[in-house]
Amino acid sequence: MSAPVLDAARELSGFDAATVDTGSGVLVVGTEGVGVRTLVYAVRELAPDLDTYIRDVDARTRPGVALVVVDPSSSVGDEELQLVERVRATVGTVALVCSKIDAFWEWPRVVRDHRKTLDPFGTKPLFGVSAAAALGGAVEESGVDALVDWIREALEAPAPVRVERARLAAGAGAVEHLLIDTDTGAEASGSQDELMNARRRLLSSRDRGRADRLAAVRAGLTRARAQSSAELASRVRGLAALAAGDAPDNGAEHRSWLSHRWDDLADGIRRDADERIDEVAATALVGLDPEPSPPERWAHTPLPADGPGDRRRRGGAEDALLVVIGASTGLGIGRLVVAPMASVQTLQWISMPLTLLLGIGVAIWVIRVRRGALERADRTTRSTERLSVARSALDHQLGLRFAAAETRIAGQIARAHERRARRTSEQVAQIDAEIRRLRAGAANQDERLRRDRAETVYRSLLARSEQLWADGDDENDASTNEQAGTGEDGTR
């Protein structure tokens, strides 16, 4: 009997496996979306005599076997591990079932990873099934028939055997918890050499990468600053050329047009500069703890309203010369047009007034054309000067922006490395304390003795459980052979 080894397991783990009982039902559990209901339908289709139910909702009998369903499409975690622990502590006899193997070709690799989490000691039976294939008629390829055979084998054993199997499995699960906990403690303490190596690694990596990050920030922001300045100069030249050719001639409309175009240009330069700063920061701060910082606002940089080119043009010798040129040009054209009339005697009296009128008209036209050209040239010069002043102001803001970004990013790097240094100092202090404890001879000998005892009890539990299952297999084989050798009249 297994009572002595179960008592030993209870003394070690505190879990009384003698409270575990068994029945004849089949309990199927799993998280949402793994195909629990589909598997229940497939088992009921193949074995309608089995009392198979989902969780404890429609349970009619106490479960004698529990199936924990997982699938290859998702990872397993604490929720699935808690399911396995709960059914093993209450039902005892538990099997892991991987469903949907028809839809995932790499399911064996995924299930191996699942088993490392849910069954690290590899003591539970594992089945790969396709409930959809079983319901579709492909029973032999679905794997559900092998699962049903194992369920029948587990439930057809005598009641005392089933109870002992369940209690042994539950006790083994409690001892496995104890072994995992002691393994974690042993790994945490380690030997003195391992602790010294860990201490050296921590100290060597405490300030590693700080200088490289700062150099990368400085180089990246310098490059981004040069790119932004070059882009600003190029766009301002393009806007000046556009203002000289396509801008409205009216003074008020020209100023409004130029102001709106400048605002769009400045917004684009600022946006590109912020994106370049963010790229440099993301590269330099990778792997460090993020520090949320509110976005900084840009100062408004309008075009200068009263620049040196905005003064009204003064009249003087240039205007007088323009009048003289216009008058002489007008009189010359007038005489050229009226000259043929001088040969006609009746028209000689009108030639002089007509010459004067034509000369005056042409002179006015020439003066207006020349004056318009001078005004356009003056407006272009004033626009260029205003754009130059605004470009200098925006370029100065770019310099301040990149300098502030370098200070901010360098501060984040410094604070992150300070936090890392503090954490490293705490870890080094813990390692030093552990080293001192080991050197003082205060090794955890009681924990090692407890683990050795737990391993011995665990091996005894597994040996007794394997013996019970082997005896059940032998009885089934003998029964099969007896039926095969018996005739219709009951003789051999």
Short mmCIF file of C-alpha atoms in Angstrom, two decimals:
data_model
loop_
_atom_site.label_atom_id
_atom_site.label_comp_id
_atom_site.label_asym_id
_atom_site.label_seq_id
_atom_site.Cartn_x
_atom_site.Cartn_y
_atom_site.Cartn_z
CA MET A 1 0.00 0.00 0.00
CA SER A 2 1.03 3.58 -0.51
CA ALA A 3 -0.01 5.00 2.87
CA PRO A 4 3.55 5.38 4.27
CA VAL A 5 4.84 7.25 1.23
CA LEU A 6 1.72 9.47 1.17
CA ASP A 7 2.29 10.29 4.83
CA ALA A 8 5.88 11.22 4.03
CA ALA A 9 4.69 13.46 1.18
CA ARG A 10 2.22 15.12 3.55
CA GLU A 11 4.95 15.79 6.10
CA LEU A 12 7.15 17.39 3.44
CA SER A 13 4.60 19.44 1.52
CA GLY A 14 1.75 19.93 3.97
CA PHE A 15 -0.77 18.55 1.44
CA ASP A 16 -2.85 15.57 2.55
CA ALA A 17 -3.36 13.44 -0.55
CA ALA A 18 -5.57 11.04 1.46
CA THR A 19 -8.45 13.50 1.03
CA VAL A 20 -8.47 12.96 -2.74
CA ASP A 21 -11.27 10.71 -3.95
CA THR A 22 -12.23 9.51 -7.41
CA GLY A 23 -15.29 8.67 -9.44
CA SER A 24 -16.27 7.54 -12.92
CA GLY A 25 -16.74 10.88 -14.73
CA VAL A 26 -14.45 12.67 -17.19
CA LEU A 27 -13.80 16.34 -16.41
CA VAL A 28 -12.55 18.51 -19.31
CA VAL A 29 -11.11 21.95 -18.51
CA GLY A 30 -9.27 24.64 -20.44
CA THR A 31 -9.17 28.35 -21.14
CA GLU A 32 -11.43 30.10 -23.62
CA GLY A 33 -10.90 29.30 -27.28
CA VAL A 34 -8.88 26.08 -26.96
CA GLY A 35 -11.73 23.82 -28.13
CA VAL A 36 -13.00 22.31 -24.87
CA ARG A 37 -16.59 21.87 -26.05
CA THR A 38 -15.55 20.44 -29.40
CA LEU A 39 -13.40 17.84 -27.66
CA VAL A 40 -16.27 16.92 -25.33
CA TYR A 41 -18.57 16.42 -28.33
CA ALA A 42 -15.95 14.24 -30.04
CA VAL A 43 -15.45 12.06 -26.93
CA ARG A 44 -19.20 11.70 -26.49
CA GLU A 45 -19.49 10.75 -30.16
CA LEU A 46 -16.92 7.94 -29.78
CA ALA A 47 -17.81 6.88 -26.23
CA PRO A 48 -21.40 7.83 -25.37
CA ASP A 49 -21.25 5.61 -22.29
CA LEU A 50 -18.63 7.87 -20.65
CA ASP A 51 -19.92 10.66 -18.44
CA THR A 52 -17.94 13.51 -20.05
CA TYR A 53 -18.66 17.07 -19.02
CA ILE A 54 -17.18 20.56 -19.15
CA ARG A 55 -15.74 21.97 -15.92
CA ASP A 56 -18.22 21.39 -13.09
CA VAL A 57 -21.26 22.98 -14.72
CA ASP A 58 -23.09 19.88 -15.87
CA ALA A 59 -21.32 17.31 -13.69
CA ARG A 60 -23.47 14.34 -12.74
CA THR A 61 -20.80 12.13 -11.18
CA ARG A 62 -17.52 12.73 -9.43
CA PRO A 63 -14.65 12.85 -11.94
CA GLY A 64 -12.20 10.01 -12.06
CA VAL A 65 -10.12 11.52 -14.87
CA ALA A 66 -9.39 15.16 -15.74
CA LEU A 67 -8.30 16.46 -19.17
CA VAL A 68 -6.56 19.84 -19.42
CA VAL A 69 -6.90 21.15 -22.98
CA VAL A 70 -4.33 23.45 -24.61
CA ASP A 71 -3.79 24.43 -28.23
CA PRO A 72 -0.71 25.34 -30.30
CA SER A 73 -2.04 28.76 -31.30
CA SER A 74 -1.32 30.51 -28.01
CA SER A 75 1.15 30.42 -25.17
CA VAL A 76 0.40 29.06 -21.72
CA GLY A 77 0.84 30.90 -18.46
CA ASP A 78 -0.37 31.19 -14.91
CA GLU A 79 -4.02 30.56 -15.79
CA GLU A 80 -3.32 27.19 -17.43
CA LEU A 81 -0.84 26.26 -14.68
CA GLN A 82 -3.47 26.95 -12.02
CA LEU A 83 -5.93 24.75 -13.89
CA VAL A 84 -3.46 21.86 -13.92
CA GLU A 85 -2.62 22.31 -10.24
CA ARG A 86 -6.28 22.50 -9.21
CA VAL A 87 -7.44 19.37 -11.05
CA ARG A 88 -4.36 17.43 -9.97
CA ALA A 89 -5.00 18.32 -6.32
CA THR A 90 -8.71 17.38 -6.56
CA VAL A 91 -8.95 14.66 -9.23
CA GLY A 92 -5.41 13.26 -9.24
CA THR A 93 -5.40 11.42 -12.56
CA VAL A 94 -4.76 14.17 -15.14
CA ALA A 95 -3.80 14.16 -18.83
CA LEU A 96 -2.71 17.02 -21.06
CA VAL A 97 -4.54 17.21 -24.40
CA CYS A 98 -3.35 19.36 -27.29
CA SER A 99 -6.26 20.12 -29.59
CA LYS A 100 -6.44 21.51 -33.13
CA ILE A 101 -3.39 19.60 -34.37
CA ASP A 102 -4.92 19.56 -37.86
CA ALA A 103 -4.61 23.33 -38.14
CA PHE A 104 -1.04 23.75 -36.83
CA TRP A 105 1.72 21.75 -38.45
CA GLU A 106 4.32 22.69 -35.85
CA TRP A 107 2.21 21.59 -32.90
CA PRO A 108 4.79 19.08 -31.53
CA ARG A 109 7.38 21.84 -31.02
CA VAL A 110 4.83 24.17 -29.40
CA VAL A 111 3.48 21.43 -27.15
CA ARG A 112 6.99 20.61 -25.95
CA ASP A 113 7.30 24.19 -24.80
CA HIS A 114 3.85 24.02 -23.17
CA ARG A 115 4.85 20.86 -21.34
CA LYS A 116 7.96 22.52 -19.88
CA THR A 117 5.60 24.98 -18.18
CA LEU A 118 2.67 22.75 -17.25
CA ASP A 119 4.48 19.46 -16.61
CA PRO A 120 8.19 20.15 -16.01
CA PHE A 121 8.80 16.62 -14.66
CA GLY A 122 7.04 14.97 -17.63
CA THR A 123 4.89 12.61 -15.57
CA LYS A 124 1.47 13.32 -17.10
CA PRO A 125 0.27 11.59 -20.27
CA LEU A 126 0.10 13.86 -23.31
CA PHE A 127 -2.25 13.44 -26.30
CA GLY A 128 -2.47 15.32 -29.57
CA VAL A 129 -5.99 15.28 -31.02
CA SER A 130 -8.15 16.86 -33.67
CA ALA A 131 -11.73 16.93 -32.45
CA ALA A 132 -12.92 18.38 -35.74
CA ALA A 133 -11.44 15.42 -37.67
CA ALA A 134 -13.07 12.97 -35.26
CA LEU A 135 -16.46 14.62 -35.71
CA GLY A 136 -15.88 14.61 -39.48
CA GLY A 137 -15.41 10.83 -39.58
CA ALA A 138 -11.61 10.54 -39.58
CA VAL A 139 -11.46 8.90 -36.16
CA GLU A 140 -8.23 6.95 -36.62
CA GLU A 141 -6.32 10.02 -37.82
CA SER A 142 -7.77 12.30 -35.15
CA GLY A 143 -6.05 10.83 -32.09
CA VAL A 144 -9.30 10.95 -30.11
CA ASP A 145 -9.56 7.14 -30.19
CA ALA A 146 -6.25 6.80 -28.32
CA LEU A 147 -7.46 9.33 -25.76
CA VAL A 148 -10.70 7.40 -25.27
CA ASP A 149 -8.75 4.15 -24.83
CA TRP A 150 -6.64 5.73 -22.09
CA ILE A 151 -9.75 7.11 -20.36
CA ARG A 152 -11.38 3.65 -20.41
CA GLU A 153 -8.18 2.09 -19.08
CA ALA A 154 -8.11 4.57 -16.22
CA LEU A 155 -11.81 4.25 -15.35
CA GLU A 156 -12.21 0.49 -15.76
CA ALA A 157 -9.71 -0.29 -13.01
CA PRO A 158 -11.15 -1.34 -9.64
CA ALA A 159 -12.19 1.49 -7.35
CA PRO A 160 -9.36 0.94 -4.79
CA VAL A 161 -6.79 1.04 -7.59
CA ARG A 162 -8.27 4.23 -9.05
CA VAL A 163 -8.29 5.90 -5.65
CA GLU A 164 -4.69 4.93 -4.97
CA ARG A 165 -3.60 6.15 -8.41
CA ALA A 166 -5.32 9.51 -7.86
CA ARG A 167 -3.81 9.98 -4.41
CA LEU A 168 -0.34 9.07 -5.61
CA ALA A 169 -0.63 11.56 -8.50
CA ALA A 170 -1.89 14.30 -6.18
CA GLY A 171 0.90 13.63 -3.68
CA ALA A 172 3.49 13.63 -6.48
CA GLY A 173 2.19 17.01 -7.62
CA ALA A 174 2.63 18.47 -4.13
CA VAL A 175 6.19 17.12 -3.91
CA GLU A 176 6.95 18.53 -7.37
CA HIS A 177 6.02 21.97 -6.03
CA LEU A 178 8.45 21.47 -3.19
CA LEU A 179 11.24 20.39 -5.56
CA ILE A 180 10.67 23.39 -7.84
CA ASP A 181 10.82 25.76 -4.87
CA THR A 182 14.03 24.24 -3.57
CA ASP A 183 15.56 24.36 -7.06
CA THR A 184 14.77 28.06 -7.22
CA GLY A 185 16.36 28.64 -3.83
CA ALA A 186 19.44 26.66 -4.79
CA GLU A 187 19.82 28.57 -8.02
CA ALA A 188 19.44 31.88 -6.16
CA SER A 189 22.16 31.05 -3.64
CA GLY A 190 24.67 29.33 -5.91
CA SER A 191 28.26 28.62 -5.15
CA GLN A 192 30.87 31.17 -4.17
CA ASP A 193 32.53 31.07 -7.60
CA GLU A 194 29.25 31.68 -9.39
CA LEU A 195 28.45 34.53 -7.03
CA MET A 196 31.85 36.12 -7.56
CA ASN A 197 31.44 35.84 -11.33
CA ALA A 198 27.99 37.40 -11.09
CA ARG A 199 29.43 40.21 -8.95
CA ARG A 200 32.16 40.92 -11.52
CA ARG A 201 29.63 40.95 -14.35
CA LEU A 202 27.41 43.39 -12.48
CA LEU A 203 30.26 45.74 -11.68
CA SER A 204 31.61 45.67 -15.23
CA SER A 205 28.19 46.44 -16.73
CA ARG A 206 27.20 49.12 -14.21
CA ASP A 207 28.28 52.12 -16.34
CA ARG A 208 28.70 50.38 -19.67
CA GLY A 209 27.41 52.26 -22.70
CA ARG A 210 27.01 55.67 -21.09
CA ALA A 211 29.83 57.38 -23.01
CA ASP A 212 28.74 55.72 -26.26
CA ARG A 213 25.17 56.91 -25.79
CA LEU A 214 26.27 60.48 -25.08
CA ALA A 215 28.56 60.50 -28.11
CA ALA A 216 25.75 59.14 -30.27
CA VAL A 217 23.40 61.87 -29.01
CA ARG A 218 25.91 64.61 -29.71
CA ALA A 219 26.76 63.35 -33.20
CA GLY A 220 23.14 62.66 -34.09
CA LEU A 221 21.90 66.09 -32.99
CA THR A 222 24.78 67.84 -34.77
CA ARG A 223 23.88 66.04 -37.98
CA ALA A 224 20.18 66.79 -37.51
CA ARG A 225 20.97 70.46 -36.80
CA ALA A 226 22.96 70.77 -40.03
CA GLN A 227 20.20 69.06 -42.00
CA SER A 228 17.54 71.38 -40.58
CA SER A 229 19.61 74.51 -41.30
CA ALA A 230 20.33 73.39 -44.87
CA GLU A 231 16.68 72.57 -45.42
CA LEU A 232 15.63 75.96 -44.03
CA ALA A 233 18.04 77.84 -46.34
CA SER A 234 16.88 75.83 -49.36
CA ARG A 235 13.20 76.43 -48.66
CA VAL A 236 13.73 80.15 -48.03
CA ARG A 237 15.51 80.49 -51.39
CA GLY A 238 12.63 78.70 -53.08
CA LEU A 239 10.08 80.95 -51.38
CA ALA A 240 12.03 84.08 -52.38
CA ALA A 241 12.09 82.94 -56.02
CA LEU A 242 8.37 82.15 -55.86
CA ALA A 243 7.64 85.59 -54.35
CA ALA A 244 9.54 87.30 -57.17
CA GLY A 245 7.58 85.54 -59.90
CA ASP A 246 4.15 84.41 -58.68
CA ALA A 247 3.25 86.67 -55.76
CA PRO A 248 0.39 89.19 -56.14
CA ASP A 249 1.40 92.73 -57.15
CA ASN A 250 -0.90 94.44 -54.69
CA GLY A 251 1.01 95.45 -51.56
CA ALA A 252 -1.46 94.16 -48.96
CA GLU A 253 -2.14 90.93 -50.87
CA HIS A 254 1.59 90.41 -51.36
CA ARG A 255 2.31 90.77 -47.65
CA SER A 256 -0.55 88.40 -46.72
CA TRP A 257 0.55 85.83 -49.31
CA LEU A 258 4.15 85.96 -48.17
CA SER A 259 3.17 85.73 -44.49
CA HIS A 260 1.04 82.61 -45.02
CA ARG A 261 3.73 80.92 -47.09
CA TRP A 262 6.32 81.70 -44.43
CA ASP A 263 4.13 80.28 -41.66
CA ASP A 264 3.72 77.01 -43.60
CA LEU A 265 7.46 76.86 -44.25
CA ALA A 266 8.31 77.49 -40.57
CA ASP A 267 5.81 74.87 -39.37
CA GLY A 268 7.33 72.29 -41.70
CA ILE A 269 10.87 73.08 -40.55
CA ARG A 270 9.84 72.81 -36.88
CA ARG A 271 8.01 69.53 -37.47
CA ASP A 272 10.97 68.01 -39.31
CA ALA A 273 13.35 69.17 -36.57
CA ASP A 274 11.20 67.54 -33.87
CA GLU A 275 11.07 64.30 -35.85
CA ARG A 276 14.87 64.28 -36.18
CA ILE A 277 15.24 64.92 -32.44
CA ASP A 278 12.82 62.07 -31.67
CA GLU A 279 14.79 59.71 -33.94
CA VAL A 280 18.05 60.54 -32.20
CA ALA A 281 16.42 60.16 -28.77
CA ALA A 282 14.83 56.82 -29.67
CA THR A 283 18.19 55.48 -30.85
CA ALA A 284 20.16 56.77 -27.87
CA LEU A 285 17.62 55.72 -25.21
CA VAL A 286 16.92 52.19 -26.45
CA GLY A 287 17.03 49.74 -23.57
CA LEU A 288 16.64 52.43 -20.89
CA ASP A 289 13.62 53.15 -18.74
CA PRO A 290 11.39 55.67 -20.57
CA GLU A 291 10.79 59.08 -19.01
CA PRO A 292 7.64 60.79 -20.31
CA SER A 293 8.28 64.47 -20.96
CA PRO A 294 5.71 67.07 -22.07
CA PRO A 295 6.26 68.46 -25.58
CA GLU A 296 7.98 71.84 -25.66
CA ARG A 297 6.30 74.65 -27.53
CA TRP A 298 8.06 76.59 -30.28
CA ALA A 299 8.20 80.36 -30.14
CA HIS A 300 6.32 82.07 -32.98
CA THR A 301 8.61 83.51 -35.66
CA PRO A 302 6.63 85.88 -37.91
CA LEU A 303 8.02 87.90 -40.78
CA PRO A 304 9.34 91.29 -39.61
CA ALA A 305 6.58 93.88 -39.97
CA ASP A 306 8.81 96.97 -40.24
CA GLY A 307 12.07 95.98 -41.79
CA PRO A 308 14.58 98.24 -43.49
CA GLY A 309 12.95 97.64 -46.88
CA ASP A 310 9.47 98.70 -45.75
CA ARG A 311 10.17 102.45 -45.92
CA ARG A 312 8.46 104.31 -48.75
CA ARG A 313 10.78 105.06 -51.67
CA ARG A 314 11.99 108.67 -51.75
CA GLY A 315 11.74 110.79 -54.90
CA GLY A 316 14.75 112.65 -56.25
CA ALA A 317 17.11 112.76 -59.18
CA GLU A 318 16.10 109.24 -60.18
CA ASP A 319 12.47 110.33 -60.64
CA ALA A 320 13.54 113.47 -62.52
CA LEU A 321 15.70 111.41 -64.82
CA LEU A 322 12.82 109.03 -65.36
CA VAL A 323 10.58 111.99 -66.37
CA VAL A 324 13.19 113.32 -68.78
CA ILE A 325 13.68 109.92 -70.40
CA GLY A 326 9.95 109.48 -70.73
CA ALA A 327 9.41 112.96 -72.18
CA SER A 328 12.20 112.61 -74.73
CA THR A 329 11.00 109.18 -75.73
CA GLY A 330 7.44 110.48 -76.10
CA LEU A 331 8.42 113.50 -78.19
CA GLY A 332 10.60 111.33 -80.43
CA ILE A 333 7.79 108.86 -81.06
CA GLY A 334 5.31 111.73 -81.57
CA ARG A 335 7.47 113.44 -84.19
CA LEU A 336 8.04 110.09 -85.90
CA VAL A 337 4.31 109.48 -86.16
CA VAL A 338 3.38 113.07 -87.23
CA ALA A 339 6.28 113.55 -89.69
CA PRO A 340 4.27 112.31 -92.72
CA MET A 341 1.61 114.97 -92.01
CA ALA A 342 4.10 117.85 -92.45
CA SER A 343 4.15 117.27 -96.25
CA VAL A 344 0.42 117.89 -96.43
CA GLN A 345 -0.17 121.65 -96.33
CA THR A 346 -3.66 121.43 -94.91
CA LEU A 347 -2.45 119.28 -91.97
CA GLN A 348 0.59 121.30 -91.03
CA TRP A 349 -1.37 123.27 -88.44
CA ILE A 350 -2.38 120.11 -86.53
CA SER A 351 1.02 118.39 -86.57
CA MET A 352 2.45 120.29 -83.65
CA PRO A 353 -0.46 119.75 -81.21
CA LEU A 354 -0.66 116.08 -82.24
CA THR A 355 3.06 115.67 -81.68
CA LEU A 356 2.74 117.11 -78.20
CA LEU A 357 -0.26 114.91 -77.34
CA LEU A 358 1.41 111.74 -78.56
CA GLY A 359 4.61 112.67 -76.78
CA ILE A 360 2.79 113.27 -73.51
CA GLY A 361 0.88 109.98 -73.76
CA VAL A 362 3.97 107.93 -74.56
CA ALA A 363 5.92 109.71 -71.82
CA ILE A 364 3.24 108.85 -69.25
CA TRP A 365 3.20 105.22 -70.36
CA VAL A 366 6.99 104.92 -70.24
CA ILE A 367 7.10 106.53 -66.80
CA ARG A 368 4.43 104.15 -65.43
CA VAL A 369 6.13 101.07 -66.87
CA ARG A 370 9.51 102.08 -65.48
CA ARG A 371 8.02 102.96 -62.12
CA GLY A 372 6.18 99.58 -61.93
CA ALA A 373 9.42 97.78 -62.66
CA LEU A 374 11.17 99.75 -59.94
CA GLU A 375 8.36 98.96 -57.49
CA ARG A 376 8.53 95.24 -58.29
CA ALA A 377 12.27 95.22 -57.84
CA ASP A 378 11.92 97.12 -54.58
CA ARG A 379 9.17 94.70 -53.38
CA THR A 380 11.34 91.72 -54.26
CA THR A 381 14.26 93.22 -52.39
CA ARG A 382 12.11 93.93 -49.36
CA SER A 383 10.65 90.39 -49.44
CA THR A 384 14.12 88.88 -49.63
CA GLU A 385 15.30 91.03 -46.73
CA ARG A 386 12.28 90.10 -44.61
CA LEU A 387 12.75 86.39 -45.37
CA SER A 388 16.44 86.68 -44.52
CA VAL A 389 15.68 88.27 -41.15
CA ALA A 390 12.99 85.65 -40.38
CA ARG A 391 15.30 82.81 -41.49
CA SER A 392 18.01 84.03 -39.12
CA ALA A 393 15.49 84.12 -36.23
CA LEU A 394 14.17 80.62 -37.01
CA ASP A 395 17.69 79.25 -37.42
CA HIS A 396 18.52 80.67 -33.99
CA GLN A 397 15.47 78.90 -32.57
CA LEU A 398 16.64 75.66 -34.19
CA GLY A 399 19.99 76.00 -32.45
CA LEU A 400 18.29 76.56 -29.09
CA ARG A 401 15.95 73.63 -29.72
CA PHE A 402 18.73 71.18 -30.52
CA ALA A 403 20.83 72.40 -27.59
CA ALA A 404 17.88 71.91 -25.21
CA ALA A 405 17.23 68.45 -26.70
CA GLU A 406 20.85 67.45 -26.13
CA THR A 407 20.62 68.57 -22.51
CA ARG A 408 17.32 66.74 -21.98
CA ILE A 409 18.44 63.46 -23.58
CA ALA A 410 21.80 63.54 -21.79
CA GLY A 411 19.93 64.06 -18.52
CA GLN A 412 17.71 61.06 -19.21
CA ILE A 413 20.76 58.93 -19.97
CA ALA A 414 22.47 60.11 -16.78
CA ARG A 415 19.40 59.42 -14.63
CA ALA A 416 18.89 56.00 -16.22
CA HIS A 417 22.48 55.02 -15.52
CA GLU A 418 22.18 56.34 -11.97
CA ARG A 419 19.15 54.11 -11.44
CA ARG A 420 21.05 51.20 -12.97
CA ALA A 421 23.99 51.94 -10.70
CA ARG A 422 21.74 51.94 -7.63
CA ARG A 423 20.14 48.65 -8.65
CA THR A 424 23.56 47.20 -9.34
CA SER A 425 24.80 48.35 -5.94
CA GLU A 426 21.82 46.70 -4.28
CA GLN A 427 22.43 43.45 -6.16
CA VAL A 428 26.14 43.57 -5.34
CA ALA A 429 25.27 44.10 -1.67
CA GLN A 430 22.98 41.08 -1.74
CA ILE A 431 25.68 38.98 -3.40
CA ASP A 432 28.24 40.17 -0.85
CA ALA A 433 25.90 39.20 1.98
CA GLU A 434 25.38 35.77 0.41
CA ILE A 435 29.12 35.33 -0.04
CA ARG A 436 29.72 36.27 3.59
CA ARG A 437 27.06 33.81 4.66
CA LEU A 438 28.64 31.03 2.62
CA ARG A 439 32.13 31.84 3.86
CA ALA A 440 30.86 31.85 7.44
CA GLY A 441 29.71 28.26 6.98
CA ALA A 442 25.99 29.06 7.23
CA ALA A 443 25.10 27.04 4.17
CA ASN A 444 21.56 25.88 3.85
CA GLN A 445 22.21 22.30 4.78
CA ASP A 446 18.70 21.77 6.13
CA GLU A 447 17.29 22.81 2.76
CA ARG A 448 19.52 20.31 0.95
CA LEU A 449 18.53 17.54 3.31
CA ARG A 450 14.88 18.41 2.80
CA ARG A 451 15.35 18.32 -0.95
CA ASP A 452 17.09 14.94 -0.80
CA ARG A 453 14.22 13.61 1.28
CA ALA A 454 11.71 15.05 -1.20
CA GLU A 455 13.50 13.38 -4.13
CA THR A 456 13.41 10.03 -2.35
CA VAL A 457 9.70 10.36 -1.59
CA TYR A 458 9.01 11.52 -5.15
CA ARG A 459 10.76 8.49 -6.63
CA SER A 460 8.76 6.22 -4.34
CA LEU A 461 5.49 7.87 -5.42
CA LEU A 462 6.35 7.48 -9.11
CA ALA A 463 7.48 3.88 -8.64
CA ARG A 464 4.26 2.90 -6.88
CA SER A 465 2.15 4.73 -9.48
CA GLU A 466 3.98 3.05 -12.38
CA GLN A 467 3.49 -0.30 -10.69
CA LEU A 468 -0.26 0.26 -10.40
CA TRP A 469 -0.56 1.27 -14.05
CA ALA A 470 1.63 -1.65 -15.13
CA ASP A 471 -0.49 -4.08 -13.14
CA GLY A 472 -3.59 -2.66 -14.83
CA ASP A 473 -1.98 -3.14 -18.25
CA ASP A 474 -1.07 -6.73 -17.40
CA GLU A 475 -4.63 -7.48 -16.31
CA ASN A 476 -6.02 -5.96 -19.51
CA ASP A 477 -3.59 -7.96 -21.64
CA ALA A 478 -4.47 -11.16 -19.80
CA SER A 479 -8.16 -10.49 -20.22
CA THR A 480 -7.67 -9.85 -23.93
CA ASN A 481 -5.67 -13.04 -24.41
CA GLU A 482 -8.22 -15.07 -22.48
CA GLN A 483 -11.03 -13.73 -24.65
CA ALA A 484 -9.02 -14.44 -27.78
CA GLY A 485 -8.35 -18.07 -26.72
CA THR A 486 -11.90 -18.89 -25.62
CA GLY A 487 -14.38 -20.40 -28.03
CA GLU A 488 -18.09 -19.78 -28.36
CA ASP A 489 -18.83 -22.47 -25.78
CA GLY A 490 -16.41 -20.99 -23.24
CA THR A 491 -13.68 -23.66 -23.70
CA ARG A 492 -10.02 -22.88 -24.61
#
